[in-house]
């Protein structure tokens, strides 16, 4: 068995690199960045990148920048920028004064493009999109040089200026780096640096009609900010050569390095903004913050504690091996935090009436229960046992299955905090279902070995809406919408103990014997509480 420390060292090649760089004085301070594109809401995969980027900076006494990678005006918006900031803060991280936008560097980036052109390392190319693709070759065949590849520096400079000035229509031409059309790395075959898009940008307005490509803007932005360790996911492996080439061939003020780690993939959860967007836009869910979605807005609304996500990411580790993590592992961390912290409450989600025949209407037996059994300092809640209470329908059986320890004619159970009762009978409704169960209080000694049921007073309790979630998809690796779970949301009306009304919204509870729940930030009202099931009790 490897020790925890060995496991960490093995999986954690990034920490090794950072420690080496600090030890050898390559860098005095670690500077990382989290660079989301504001074209959608962040998801649980991004939580890994956030914890890694912000977490490592914090761990090594450095800093992490939040940089909006906003180089694509058509798909980006301020709504997304704001949601990203909210999600990063919610996860527990702080960028301090270091909030940046790639669009703030457009002038600098353009300057570096001019440098490349002046050095004969970039050219304006008029090939159509289809021709660009055809000329690029394939993995097995080298590409062919563009007929525009050997234009003079002066001509390229003039054309680039005209591109910027809006002289050409969208798609009429692009700026390309002049590298190597025969490179085995397709990214190095004269990659695009700038394209024309006459679109309004959410920050720069109509100032620009040419926009830098991701590969061009990203490394330059890192360098402008003095990023030391530029961490990203493995699919950018092939981009690193271009990243280095651009850093080497421009006069940027710093030399960041890119390192790649494995993406976080979780069974049954979609971690692609494009596909999440489709679910939202086609109305398959209630919005980006639908509690069934693995967006950070969704899991927050559902009630996942941010600490659980941080623990989960730390547990999964920072390796280079692509893997699919079981969603149960995420849920384990959610339960682990909630089991410690969530105050207890009683809510009956599928109620059936239980009449305690030896209590009269209006009688109240006062009951006091701890909010957190393990922590008396968390205080207590007052309840009243009344003649009519609700219990879960499946806690009563006319004909009990083998080993049934709950209520059945003649059997004894405990009611949480309120002593023991013996079932004295039941009434049927017109349709033959059980309408009401009857019982009488008995001495606690008669309840040995009996189950303890949760209950809510019918007269003092509150009707509450309870949203029970199943998986959004029925398969581990969803590929299309036909795999959507048609019953991923089940809404029921239950009965909750009165103490629920006293808490501020957002408190996460353990509803005894039912699961962990959180009031819904959007739908819950003081006069009608709505709860989301965060996770069942195992
Ligand atoms: P998507 O594929 O969902 O559109 P993206 O990578 O295009 O995601 P960005 O906004 O560009 O989204 O991502 C910002 C950062 O988050 C990048 O550094 C990216 O590598 C990282 N990231 C995205 N998805 C994951 C994931 N599943 N696991 C870990 N990191 C991720
Ligand atoms: Mg991206």
Coordinates of C-alpha atoms and ligand atoms in Angstrom, one line a residue:
X1 CA 0.0 0.0 0.0
X2 CA 1.4 3.4 -0.9
X3 CA 1.2 6.0 1.8
X4 CA -0.9 9.2 1.5
X5 CA 2.2 11.2 0.9
X6 CA 3.5 8.9 -1.9
X7 CA 0.1 8.9 -3.5
X8 CA 0.1 12.7 -3.5
X9 CA 3.6 13.0 -4.9
X10 CA 2.8 10.5 -7.6
X11 CA -0.4 12.1 -8.8
X12 CA 0.8 15.5 -8.2
X13 CA 3.3 16.3 -10.9
X14 CA 2.3 20.0 -10.8
X15 CA 3.2 20.4 -7.1
X16 CA 6.6 18.8 -7.9
X17 CA 7.2 21.3 -10.7
X18 CA 6.2 24.3 -8.6
X19 CA 8.4 23.2 -5.8
X20 CA 11.3 22.8 -8.1
X21 CA 10.8 26.2 -9.7
X22 CA 10.6 27.9 -6.3
X23 CA 13.6 25.9 -5.0
X24 CA 15.8 26.7 -8.0
X25 CA 14.7 30.3 -8.0
X26 CA 13.1 30.1 -11.5
X27 CA 10.2 32.0 -9.9
X28 CA 10.0 33.9 -6.7
X29 CA 6.2 33.7 -6.5
X30 CA 3.7 31.4 -8.1
X31 CA 1.2 33.2 -10.3
X32 CA -1.7 31.2 -11.8
X33 CA -4.9 32.1 -13.5
X34 CA -8.3 30.7 -14.1
X35 CA -9.3 31.7 -17.6
X36 CA -13.0 30.9 -18.3
X37 CA -14.7 32.0 -21.5
X38 CA -17.8 33.9 -20.5
X39 CA -20.0 32.0 -22.9
X40 CA -22.0 29.9 -20.4
X41 CA -22.2 29.0 -16.8
X42 CA -19.4 27.1 -15.0
X43 CA -19.8 23.4 -14.3
X44 CA -18.4 20.9 -11.9
X45 CA -15.4 20.3 -14.2
X46 CA -14.5 24.0 -13.9
X47 CA -14.6 23.5 -10.1
X48 CA -11.5 21.3 -10.5
X49 CA -9.7 23.9 -12.5
X50 CA -10.7 26.6 -10.0
X51 CA -9.6 24.6 -7.0
X52 CA -6.3 23.7 -8.8
X53 CA -5.5 27.3 -10.0
X54 CA -6.6 29.2 -6.9
X55 CA -5.7 26.3 -4.5
X56 CA -2.1 26.0 -5.7
X57 CA -1.5 29.7 -5.7
X58 CA -2.8 29.9 -2.1
X59 CA -0.8 26.8 -1.0
X60 CA 2.4 28.3 -2.3
X61 CA 1.8 31.9 -1.1
X62 CA 1.3 33.2 -4.6
X63 CA -1.7 34.7 -6.4
X64 CA -4.3 33.6 -8.9
X65 CA -5.9 35.8 -11.4
X66 CA -9.5 35.5 -12.7
X67 CA -9.3 36.2 -16.4
X68 CA -12.3 36.3 -18.7
X69 CA -11.1 34.8 -21.9
X70 CA -13.5 37.0 -23.9
X71 CA -12.2 36.9 -27.4
X72 CA -15.4 35.6 -29.1
X73 CA -18.0 38.4 -29.2
X74 CA -20.8 36.4 -30.6
X75 CA -21.2 34.0 -27.7
X76 CA -20.2 36.0 -24.7
X77 CA -22.2 38.2 -22.3
X78 CA -22.1 40.1 -19.1
X79 CA -24.6 37.7 -17.6
X80 CA -22.0 34.9 -17.9
X81 CA -19.2 37.2 -16.6
X82 CA -21.3 37.9 -13.5
X83 CA -22.3 34.2 -12.9
X84 CA -18.6 33.2 -13.2
X85 CA -17.5 35.7 -10.6
X86 CA -20.3 34.6 -8.3
X87 CA -19.4 30.9 -8.7
X88 CA -15.7 31.4 -8.0
X89 CA -16.5 33.3 -4.8
X90 CA -19.0 30.8 -3.8
X91 CA -16.4 28.0 -4.1
X92 CA -14.4 30.0 -1.6
X93 CA -11.8 31.7 -3.7
X94 CA -10.8 35.3 -4.1
X95 CA -8.9 37.0 -6.9
X96 CA -8.4 40.2 -4.9
X97 CA -7.5 43.0 -7.3
X98 CA -6.6 40.6 -10.1
X99 CA -9.7 40.5 -12.3
X100 CA -8.7 40.7 -15.9
X101 CA -10.2 40.5 -19.3
X102 CA -8.4 39.3 -22.4
X103 CA -10.3 42.0 -24.2
X104 CA -8.4 44.6 -22.1
X105 CA -5.3 43.4 -24.0
X106 CA -6.6 43.7 -27.5
X107 CA -4.3 46.6 -28.2
X108 CA -1.3 44.8 -26.8
X109 CA -2.2 41.6 -28.7
X110 CA -2.5 43.6 -31.9
X111 CA 0.9 45.0 -31.3
X112 CA 2.4 41.5 -31.0
X113 CA 0.7 40.6 -34.3
X114 CA 2.4 43.6 -35.9
X115 CA 5.8 42.4 -34.5
X116 CA 5.3 39.0 -36.0
X117 CA 4.4 40.5 -39.4
X118 CA 7.4 42.8 -39.2
X119 CA 9.6 39.8 -38.5
X120 CA 8.2 38.0 -41.5
X121 CA 6.5 35.5 -39.1
X122 CA 2.9 36.2 -39.9
X123 CA 0.9 36.9 -43.1
X124 CA -2.5 37.8 -44.2
X125 CA -4.2 34.9 -46.1
X126 CA -7.3 35.1 -48.3
X127 CA -8.0 31.4 -48.6
X128 CA -11.6 30.5 -48.0
X129 CA -12.5 28.5 -44.9
X130 CA -12.8 25.3 -47.0
X131 CA -9.5 25.9 -48.7
X132 CA -7.8 26.7 -45.4
X133 CA -8.9 23.2 -44.2
X134 CA -7.9 21.5 -47.5
X135 CA -4.4 23.2 -47.5
X136 CA -3.8 22.1 -43.9
X137 CA -3.4 18.5 -44.8
X138 CA -4.2 15.6 -42.5
X139 CA -2.5 13.8 -39.7
X140 CA -0.8 11.6 -42.2
X141 CA -0.2 14.1 -45.0
X142 CA 1.7 17.4 -44.7
X143 CA -0.1 20.6 -45.5
X144 CA 0.5 22.8 -48.5
X145 CA 1.7 26.4 -48.4
X146 CA -1.0 29.1 -48.9
X147 CA -0.5 31.1 -52.2
X148 CA -0.4 34.2 -49.9
X149 CA 2.4 32.8 -47.7
X150 CA 5.2 34.8 -49.3
X151 CA 3.8 38.3 -49.4
X152 CA 6.1 41.1 -48.5
X153 CA 6.2 42.4 -44.9
X154 CA 5.0 45.8 -46.2
X155 CA 2.0 44.3 -48.0
X156 CA 1.1 42.2 -44.9
X157 CA 1.4 45.3 -42.6
X158 CA -0.9 47.2 -44.9
X159 CA -3.4 44.4 -45.2
X160 CA -3.5 43.8 -41.4
X161 CA -4.1 47.5 -40.9
X162 CA -7.0 47.3 -43.4
X163 CA -8.4 44.3 -41.6
X164 CA -8.4 46.2 -38.4
X165 CA -10.0 49.2 -40.1
X166 CA -12.9 47.2 -41.3
X167 CA -12.0 47.2 -45.0
X168 CA -12.9 43.5 -45.4
X169 CA -16.0 41.5 -44.8
X170 CA -16.2 38.7 -42.2
X171 CA -14.2 35.7 -43.5
X172 CA -12.5 37.6 -46.4
X173 CA -9.1 37.0 -44.9
X174 CA -7.2 36.0 -41.7
X175 CA -3.9 36.6 -40.2
X176 CA -1.8 33.5 -39.9
X177 CA 1.5 32.7 -38.2
X178 CA 4.2 31.5 -40.7
X179 CA 5.5 28.4 -39.0
X180 CA 5.7 25.0 -40.7
X181 CA 3.1 23.5 -43.1
X182 CA 4.8 20.1 -42.8
X183 CA 4.9 20.0 -39.0
X184 CA 3.6 16.7 -37.5
X185 CA 1.7 18.9 -35.1
X186 CA -1.3 20.2 -37.0
X187 CA -1.5 23.2 -34.7
X188 CA 1.8 24.4 -36.1
X189 CA 0.7 24.5 -39.7
X190 CA 0.4 28.2 -40.0
X191 CA -2.3 28.6 -37.4
X192 CA -4.8 31.5 -37.5
X193 CA -4.1 34.4 -35.2
X194 CA -6.8 36.9 -36.2
X195 CA -10.2 36.6 -37.9
X196 CA -12.7 39.2 -38.9
X197 CA -15.9 39.4 -37.0
X198 CA -18.0 42.5 -37.3
X199 CA -19.8 41.8 -34.1
X200 CA -20.5 43.9 -31.0
X201 CA -18.4 42.9 -28.0
X202 CA -19.9 43.1 -24.5
X203 CA -16.9 45.2 -23.3
X204 CA -15.1 46.7 -26.3
X205 CA -18.3 47.5 -28.2
X206 CA -17.6 48.2 -31.8
X207 CA -14.0 49.2 -31.4
X208 CA -12.7 46.0 -33.0
X209 CA -13.8 44.0 -35.9
X210 CA -10.8 41.6 -35.8
X211 CA -10.6 39.2 -32.9
X212 CA -7.6 37.1 -31.8
X213 CA -7.9 33.4 -31.8
X214 CA -7.8 31.5 -28.5
X215 CA -4.3 30.2 -29.0
X216 CA -2.9 33.6 -29.8
X217 CA -4.7 35.6 -27.1
X218 CA -4.2 33.0 -24.3
X219 CA -0.4 32.7 -24.1
X220 CA 0.0 36.4 -24.6
X221 CA -2.5 37.3 -21.9
X222 CA -0.6 34.9 -19.6
X223 CA 2.7 36.6 -20.4
X224 CA 1.3 40.1 -20.0
X225 CA 0.0 39.2 -16.5
X226 CA 3.3 37.5 -15.5
X227 CA 1.6 34.1 -15.0
X228 CA 4.3 31.5 -14.1
X229 CA 2.3 28.2 -14.3
X230 CA -0.4 28.2 -16.8
X231 CA -2.5 25.1 -15.9
X232 CA -5.1 23.7 -18.3
X233 CA -6.6 20.4 -19.3
X234 CA -5.0 17.6 -21.3
X235 CA -6.7 18.4 -24.6
X236 CA -4.5 21.5 -24.9
X237 CA -1.4 19.3 -25.0
X238 CA -1.0 19.9 -28.8
X239 CA -1.4 23.6 -28.3
X240 CA 1.7 23.9 -26.0
X241 CA 4.1 23.9 -28.9
X242 CA 2.3 26.9 -30.4
X243 CA 2.1 28.5 -27.0
X244 CA 5.9 28.3 -26.7
X245 CA 6.5 29.4 -30.2
X246 CA 4.4 32.6 -29.8
X247 CA 6.1 33.4 -26.4
X248 CA 9.5 32.9 -28.1
X249 CA 8.7 35.0 -31.1
X250 CA 7.2 38.1 -29.5
X251 CA 8.7 40.6 -27.1
X252 CA 6.4 39.5 -24.2
X253 CA 7.5 40.6 -20.7
X254 CA 7.5 37.1 -19.1
X255 CA 7.8 33.4 -20.0
X256 CA 4.9 31.4 -18.7
X257 CA 4.8 27.6 -19.0
X258 CA 1.7 25.6 -19.8
X259 CA 1.1 22.3 -17.9
X260 CA -1.8 20.0 -18.6
X261 CA -3.8 17.9 -16.1
X262 CA -6.7 15.5 -16.6
X263 CA -10.2 16.8 -17.0
X264 CA -12.7 16.0 -14.4
X265 CA -15.5 13.7 -15.8
X266 CA -18.2 12.4 -13.5
X267 CA -20.6 9.6 -14.3
X268 CA -24.0 10.8 -15.5
X269 CA -23.0 14.5 -15.4
X270 CA -22.5 16.6 -18.5
X271 CA -19.4 18.7 -18.3
X272 CA -19.5 20.6 -21.6
X273 CA -20.8 24.1 -21.7
X274 CA -22.1 23.6 -25.2
X275 CA -24.3 20.7 -24.2
X276 CA -25.4 22.3 -21.0
X277 CA -26.5 25.3 -23.1
X278 CA -28.6 23.1 -25.3
X279 CA -30.4 21.6 -22.3
X280 CA -31.1 25.1 -21.1
X281 CA -32.0 26.7 -24.4
X282 CA -34.3 23.8 -25.5
X283 CA -36.1 23.9 -22.2
X284 CA -35.2 20.5 -20.9
X285 CA -34.4 22.1 -17.5
X286 CA -35.5 25.2 -15.6
X287 CA -32.5 27.2 -16.4
X288 CA -28.7 27.3 -15.9
X289 CA -29.3 27.0 -12.1
X290 CA -31.7 24.0 -12.4
X291 CA -30.8 21.9 -9.3
X292 CA -30.4 18.8 -11.5
X293 CA -27.6 20.3 -13.6
X294 CA -24.0 20.0 -12.7
X295 CA -23.5 23.7 -13.2
X296 CA -22.1 25.4 -10.1
X297 CA -25.2 27.5 -10.1
X298 CA -27.3 24.3 -10.1
X299 CA -25.4 22.5 -7.4
X300 CA -25.4 25.6 -5.2
X301 CA -29.1 26.0 -5.6
X302 CA -29.6 22.3 -4.8
X303 CA -27.6 22.8 -1.6
X304 CA -24.2 21.2 -2.2
X305 CA -21.8 22.8 0.3
X306 CA -18.8 24.4 -1.5
X307 CA -16.5 22.6 1.0
X308 CA -17.7 19.2 -0.4
X309 CA -16.7 20.2 -3.9
X310 CA -13.3 21.3 -2.7
X311 CA -12.8 18.0 -0.8
X312 CA -14.0 16.0 -3.8
X313 CA -11.5 17.7 -6.2
X314 CA -8.7 17.2 -3.7
X315 CA -9.7 13.5 -3.4
X316 CA -9.8 13.0 -7.2
X317 CA -6.3 14.5 -7.4
X318 CA -4.3 16.2 -10.1
X319 CA -3.1 13.4 -12.3
X320 CA -2.5 13.1 -16.0
X321 CA -4.7 10.1 -16.5
X322 CA -8.2 10.7 -18.0
X323 CA -10.8 9.0 -15.9
X324 CA -14.5 8.9 -15.3
X325 CA -15.2 9.4 -11.6
X326 CA -18.3 7.8 -10.0
X327 CA -20.9 10.4 -9.0
X328 CA -21.2 8.4 -5.8
X329 CA -17.8 9.7 -4.8
X330 CA -19.0 13.3 -5.2
X331 CA -22.1 12.4 -3.2
X332 CA -20.0 10.8 -0.5
X333 CA -18.2 14.2 0.1
X334 CA -21.5 16.0 0.1
X335 CA -22.8 13.7 2.8
X336 CA -19.6 13.8 4.7
X337 CA -19.9 17.6 5.2
X338 CA -23.6 17.6 5.8
X339 CA -23.6 14.7 8.3
X340 CA -21.3 16.9 10.4
X341 CA -23.1 20.2 9.9
X342 CA -26.7 19.9 8.9
X343 CA -29.2 20.5 11.6
X344 CA -31.8 17.7 12.0
X345 CA -35.5 18.3 11.3
X346 CA -38.5 16.0 10.7
X347 CA -40.4 16.2 7.4
X348 CA -42.8 13.6 6.2
X349 CA -42.7 13.4 2.4
X350 CA -45.4 10.9 1.8
X351 CA -47.8 11.5 4.6
X352 CA -50.5 9.2 6.1
X353 CA -52.4 10.3 9.2
X354 CA -51.7 8.6 12.5
X355 CA -54.3 9.3 15.3
X356 CA -53.1 8.9 18.9
X357 CA -56.3 7.9 20.5
X358 CA -55.4 8.6 24.1
X359 CA -54.7 12.3 23.3
X360 CA -57.7 14.6 23.0
X361 CA -58.0 17.3 20.3
X362 CA -56.1 20.3 21.5
X363 CA -53.7 18.2 23.8
X364 CA -50.1 19.0 23.3
X365 CA -47.1 16.9 24.6
X366 CA -44.1 19.1 24.5
X367 CA -41.0 17.6 22.9
X368 CA -37.5 19.0 22.7
X369 CA -35.0 17.6 20.3
X370 CA -31.4 18.7 19.6
X371 CA -30.6 20.5 16.3
X372 CA -27.3 18.5 16.1
X373 CA -27.2 15.4 18.2
X374 CA -23.4 15.5 18.3
X375 CA -23.2 19.1 19.3
X376 CA -25.4 20.3 22.1
X377 CA -24.2 23.9 21.6
X378 CA -26.2 24.0 18.4
X379 CA -29.3 24.3 20.5
X380 CA -32.7 22.5 20.3
X381 CA -36.1 22.6 18.6
X382 CA -39.5 22.6 20.2
X383 CA -42.2 20.3 18.9
X384 CA -45.6 19.2 20.1
X385 CA -47.1 15.8 19.8
X386 CA -50.8 16.2 19.1
X387 CA -53.7 13.8 18.6
X388 CA -53.2 13.8 14.8
X389 CA -49.7 13.5 13.3
X390 CA -48.3 12.4 10.0
X391 CA -45.9 9.5 9.4
X392 CA -44.6 8.2 6.2
X393 CA -47.0 6.0 4.3
X394 CA -44.5 3.2 3.9
X395 CA -43.8 3.1 7.7
X396 CA -47.1 1.3 8.0
X397 CA -48.1 -2.0 6.5
X398 CA -51.3 -3.9 6.9
X399 CA -49.5 -7.1 5.9
X400 CA -45.9 -6.6 6.9
X401 CA -43.1 -8.1 4.8
X402 CA -40.7 -10.4 6.7
X403 CA -38.6 -8.6 9.3
X404 CA -40.7 -5.4 9.1
X405 CA -39.9 -3.4 12.3
X406 CA -42.2 -0.5 11.7
X407 CA -45.9 0.0 12.3
X408 CA -48.4 -2.8 11.6
X409 CA -51.6 -3.7 13.4
X410 CA -50.6 -4.6 17.0
X411 CA -47.0 -3.6 16.7
X412 CA -45.1 -1.0 18.8
X413 CA -42.8 1.7 17.5
X414 CA -41.2 4.8 18.9
X415 CA -42.0 8.2 17.7
X416 CA -38.8 10.3 17.6
X417 CA -38.5 12.1 21.0
X418 CA -42.1 11.3 22.0
X419 CA -42.2 7.8 23.4
X420 CA -43.8 4.6 22.1
X421 CA -47.2 3.8 20.6
X422 CA -49.0 0.6 19.7
X423 CA -51.0 0.3 16.6
X424 CA -54.6 -0.2 17.5
X425 CA -56.1 -0.3 14.0
X426 CA -56.6 1.5 10.7
X427 CA -59.3 2.9 8.5
X428 CA -59.7 2.3 4.8
X429 CA -60.7 4.9 2.2
X430 CA -63.4 4.3 -0.4
X431 CA -60.7 3.1 -2.9
X432 CA -59.4 0.5 -0.4
X433 CA -56.2 2.4 0.4
X434 CA -55.3 3.1 4.1
X435 CA -56.8 6.4 5.0
X436 CA -55.7 6.6 8.7
X437 CA -53.8 4.6 11.2
X438 CA -54.8 4.5 14.8
X439 CA -52.6 4.0 17.9
X440 CA -52.3 4.6 21.6
X441 CA -49.3 5.5 23.7
X442 CA -47.7 2.7 25.7
X443 CA -44.8 2.3 28.1
X444 CA -41.4 2.8 26.5
X445 CA -40.3 -0.6 27.8
X446 CA -42.7 -2.2 25.3
X447 CA -40.7 -0.7 22.4
X448 CA -37.6 -2.7 22.8
X449 CA -36.1 -3.5 19.3
X450 CA -38.8 -1.4 17.6
X451 CA -38.1 1.2 14.9
X452 CA -38.1 4.9 15.6
X453 CA -40.3 6.8 13.2
X454 CA -40.2 10.5 12.3
X455 CA -43.5 12.3 12.6
X456 CA -45.0 15.8 12.2
X457 CA -48.0 17.2 14.0
X458 CA -50.9 17.6 11.7
X459 CA -52.1 20.7 13.5
X460 CA -48.8 22.4 14.2
X461 CA -46.8 21.2 11.2
X462 CA -46.3 23.1 7.9
X463 CA -47.2 22.0 4.5
X464 CA -44.0 22.1 2.5
X465 CA -43.1 21.4 -1.1
X466 CA -40.3 18.8 -1.5
X467 CA -38.4 18.4 -4.8
X468 CA -36.9 15.0 -5.1
X469 CA -34.3 14.6 -7.8
X470 CA -33.1 11.6 -9.6
X471 CA -30.3 11.6 -12.1
X472 CA -30.9 13.9 -15.1
X473 CA -29.6 11.2 -17.5
X474 CA -30.1 7.5 -17.3
X475 CA -26.6 6.5 -18.5
X476 CA -23.1 7.0 -17.2
X477 CA -21.8 8.8 -20.3
X478 CA -24.7 10.6 -21.8
X479 CA -24.5 11.2 -25.5
X480 CA -27.9 12.4 -26.5
X481 CA -31.2 13.7 -25.2
X482 CA -33.1 10.4 -25.6
X483 CA -31.2 9.3 -22.5
X484 CA -32.8 12.0 -20.4
X485 CA -34.5 10.6 -17.3
X486 CA -38.2 11.5 -17.7
X487 CA -38.7 11.5 -14.0
X488 CA -35.6 13.3 -12.8
X489 CA -37.8 15.7 -10.8
X490 CA -40.6 14.5 -8.5
X491 CA -42.5 17.2 -6.6
X492 CA -44.5 16.2 -3.6
X493 CA -46.3 18.0 -0.8
X494 CA -45.0 16.9 2.6
X495 CA -45.4 18.1 6.2
X496 CA -42.5 19.7 8.1
X497 CA -42.0 20.5 11.7
X498 CA -42.7 24.1 12.7
X499 CA -39.0 24.9 13.5
X500 CA -38.3 25.0 9.7
X501 CA -40.0 28.4 9.5
X502 CA -37.6 30.0 11.9
X503 CA -34.4 29.4 9.9
X504 CA -33.0 31.8 7.3
X505 CA -33.3 30.5 3.8
X506 CA -30.4 28.4 2.6
X507 CA -30.0 26.3 5.7
X508 CA -29.1 22.7 4.8
X509 CA -30.9 20.1 6.9
X510 CA -30.9 16.4 7.5
X511 CA -34.5 15.5 7.3
X512 CA -34.4 12.5 9.6
X513 CA -34.5 9.2 7.8
X514 CA -35.2 10.9 4.5
X515 CA -32.1 12.7 3.3
X516 CA -30.4 16.1 3.1
X517 CA -32.4 19.1 2.0
X518 CA -32.0 22.7 1.4
X519 CA -34.6 25.4 0.9
X520 CA -34.8 26.5 -2.7
X521 CA -33.4 30.0 -3.1
X522 CA -35.8 30.8 -6.0
X523 CA -39.0 29.1 -5.1
X524 CA -39.2 29.0 -1.3
X525 CA -41.3 31.7 0.5
X526 CA -41.8 32.4 4.2
X527 CA -45.4 31.3 3.9
X528 CA -44.6 28.2 1.8
X529 CA -41.3 26.5 2.1
X530 CA -39.9 24.6 -0.9
X531 CA -37.0 22.2 -0.3
X532 CA -34.6 20.5 -2.7
X533 CA -33.3 17.1 -1.9
X534 CA -29.5 17.5 -2.0
X535 CA -28.8 13.9 -1.6
X536 CA -30.5 10.8 -0.1
X537 CA -29.1 9.4 3.1
X538 CA -27.1 6.5 1.4
Ligands
LIG1 P1 -16.4 23.4 -22.0 O1 -15.7 22.2 -22.7 O2 -17.4 23.0 -21.0 O3 -16.9 24.4 -23.0 P2 -14.1 24.9 -21.8 O4 -12.8 24.3 -21.5 O5 -14.3 25.4 -23.2 O6 -15.2 24.0 -21.2 P3 -13.4 27.4 -20.5 O7 -14.3 28.4 -20.0 O8 -12.5 27.6 -21.6 O9 -14.4 26.2 -20.9 O10 -12.6 26.7 -19.3 C1 -11.9 27.4 -18.4 C2 -10.9 26.5 -17.8 O11 -11.5 25.4 -17.1 C3 -9.9 25.9 -18.8 O12 -8.6 26.1 -18.3 C4 -10.3 24.5 -18.9 O13 -9.2 23.7 -19.1 C5 -10.9 24.2 -17.5 N1 -11.9 23.1 -17.6 C6 -13.0 23.0 -18.4 N2 -13.6 21.9 -18.2 C7 -12.9 21.2 -17.3 C8 -13.1 19.9 -16.7 N3 -14.1 19.0 -17.0 N4 -12.1 19.5 -15.8 C9 -11.1 20.3 -15.4 N5 -10.9 21.5 -15.9 C10 -11.8 22.0 -16.9
LIG2 MG1 -12.4 26.7 -23.7

